Short mmCIF file of C-alpha atoms and ligand atoms in Angstrom, two decimals:
data_model
loop_
_atom_site.label_atom_id
_atom_site.label_comp_id
_atom_site.label_asym_id
_atom_site.label_seq_id
_atom_site.Cartn_x
_atom_site.Cartn_y
_atom_site.Cartn_z
CA MET A 1 39.56 -41.59 -17.99
CA TYR A 2 37.91 -43.35 -15.09
CA VAL A 3 34.60 -44.92 -15.99
CA CYS A 4 33.92 -46.90 -12.82
CA LEU A 5 34.88 -45.03 -9.69
CA CYS A 6 33.80 -47.83 -7.35
CA LYS A 7 36.33 -50.21 -8.86
CA GLY A 8 38.79 -47.70 -10.34
CA ILE A 9 38.38 -48.91 -13.92
CA THR A 10 39.34 -46.83 -16.94
CA ASP A 11 37.98 -46.70 -20.47
CA ARG A 12 41.26 -48.21 -21.72
CA GLN A 13 40.88 -51.21 -19.45
CA ILE A 14 37.36 -51.75 -20.77
CA GLN A 15 38.55 -51.44 -24.38
CA ALA A 16 41.34 -53.94 -23.72
CA ALA A 17 38.92 -56.41 -22.12
CA VAL A 18 36.57 -56.13 -25.11
CA HIS A 19 39.50 -56.83 -27.42
CA ASP A 20 40.27 -59.87 -25.26
CA GLY A 21 36.76 -61.24 -25.83
CA ALA A 22 34.50 -59.67 -23.21
CA HIS A 23 31.71 -58.83 -25.66
CA SER A 24 28.89 -58.12 -23.23
CA LEU A 25 28.33 -56.06 -20.11
CA GLY A 26 28.03 -59.28 -18.12
CA LYS A 27 31.39 -60.51 -19.33
CA LEU A 28 33.00 -57.15 -18.57
CA ARG A 29 31.50 -57.28 -15.10
CA LYS A 30 32.92 -60.75 -14.56
CA SER A 31 36.39 -60.01 -15.89
CA LEU A 32 36.90 -56.47 -14.55
CA GLY A 33 34.29 -55.99 -11.86
CA VAL A 34 32.97 -52.93 -13.69
CA ALA A 35 29.35 -52.02 -12.82
CA SER A 36 29.33 -54.50 -9.96
CA GLN A 37 28.67 -52.03 -7.15
CA CYS A 38 26.55 -48.89 -7.57
CA GLY A 39 25.91 -49.53 -11.26
CA LYS A 40 26.17 -45.86 -12.28
CA CYS A 41 28.89 -46.69 -14.77
CA ALA A 42 26.81 -49.31 -16.60
CA SER A 43 25.48 -47.08 -19.40
CA LEU A 44 28.87 -45.51 -20.15
CA THR A 45 30.46 -48.96 -20.05
CA ARG A 46 27.87 -50.18 -22.55
CA ASP A 47 28.65 -47.21 -24.83
CA ILE A 48 32.37 -48.01 -24.73
CA LEU A 49 31.59 -51.68 -25.36
CA ASP A 50 29.49 -50.84 -28.43
CA GLU A 51 32.07 -48.39 -29.80
CA THR A 52 34.89 -50.87 -29.31
CA LEU A 53 32.94 -53.71 -30.91
CA GLN A 54 32.46 -51.56 -34.01
CA GLU A 55 36.22 -51.17 -34.28
CA ILE A 56 37.01 -54.89 -34.18
FE1 LIG B 101 31.01 -48.56 -11.38
FE2 LIG B 101 29.93 -47.76 -9.11
S1 LIG B 101 30.92 -46.56 -10.61
S2 LIG B 101 29.92 -49.75 -9.93
#
């Protein structure tokens, strides 16, 4: 599922980046570019980040 339409980033890409050590929204923004344009995806990205962190 696409989370960030501006950058074409999916929930799976976000999960993979979190597994690779991007443990904050800022780090995800740096590594993927998610939430770096309109910002509408920031809250969903944060939810996915929190969920993924609970799994690891
Ligand atoms: Fe992610 Fe616009 S949808 S920055």
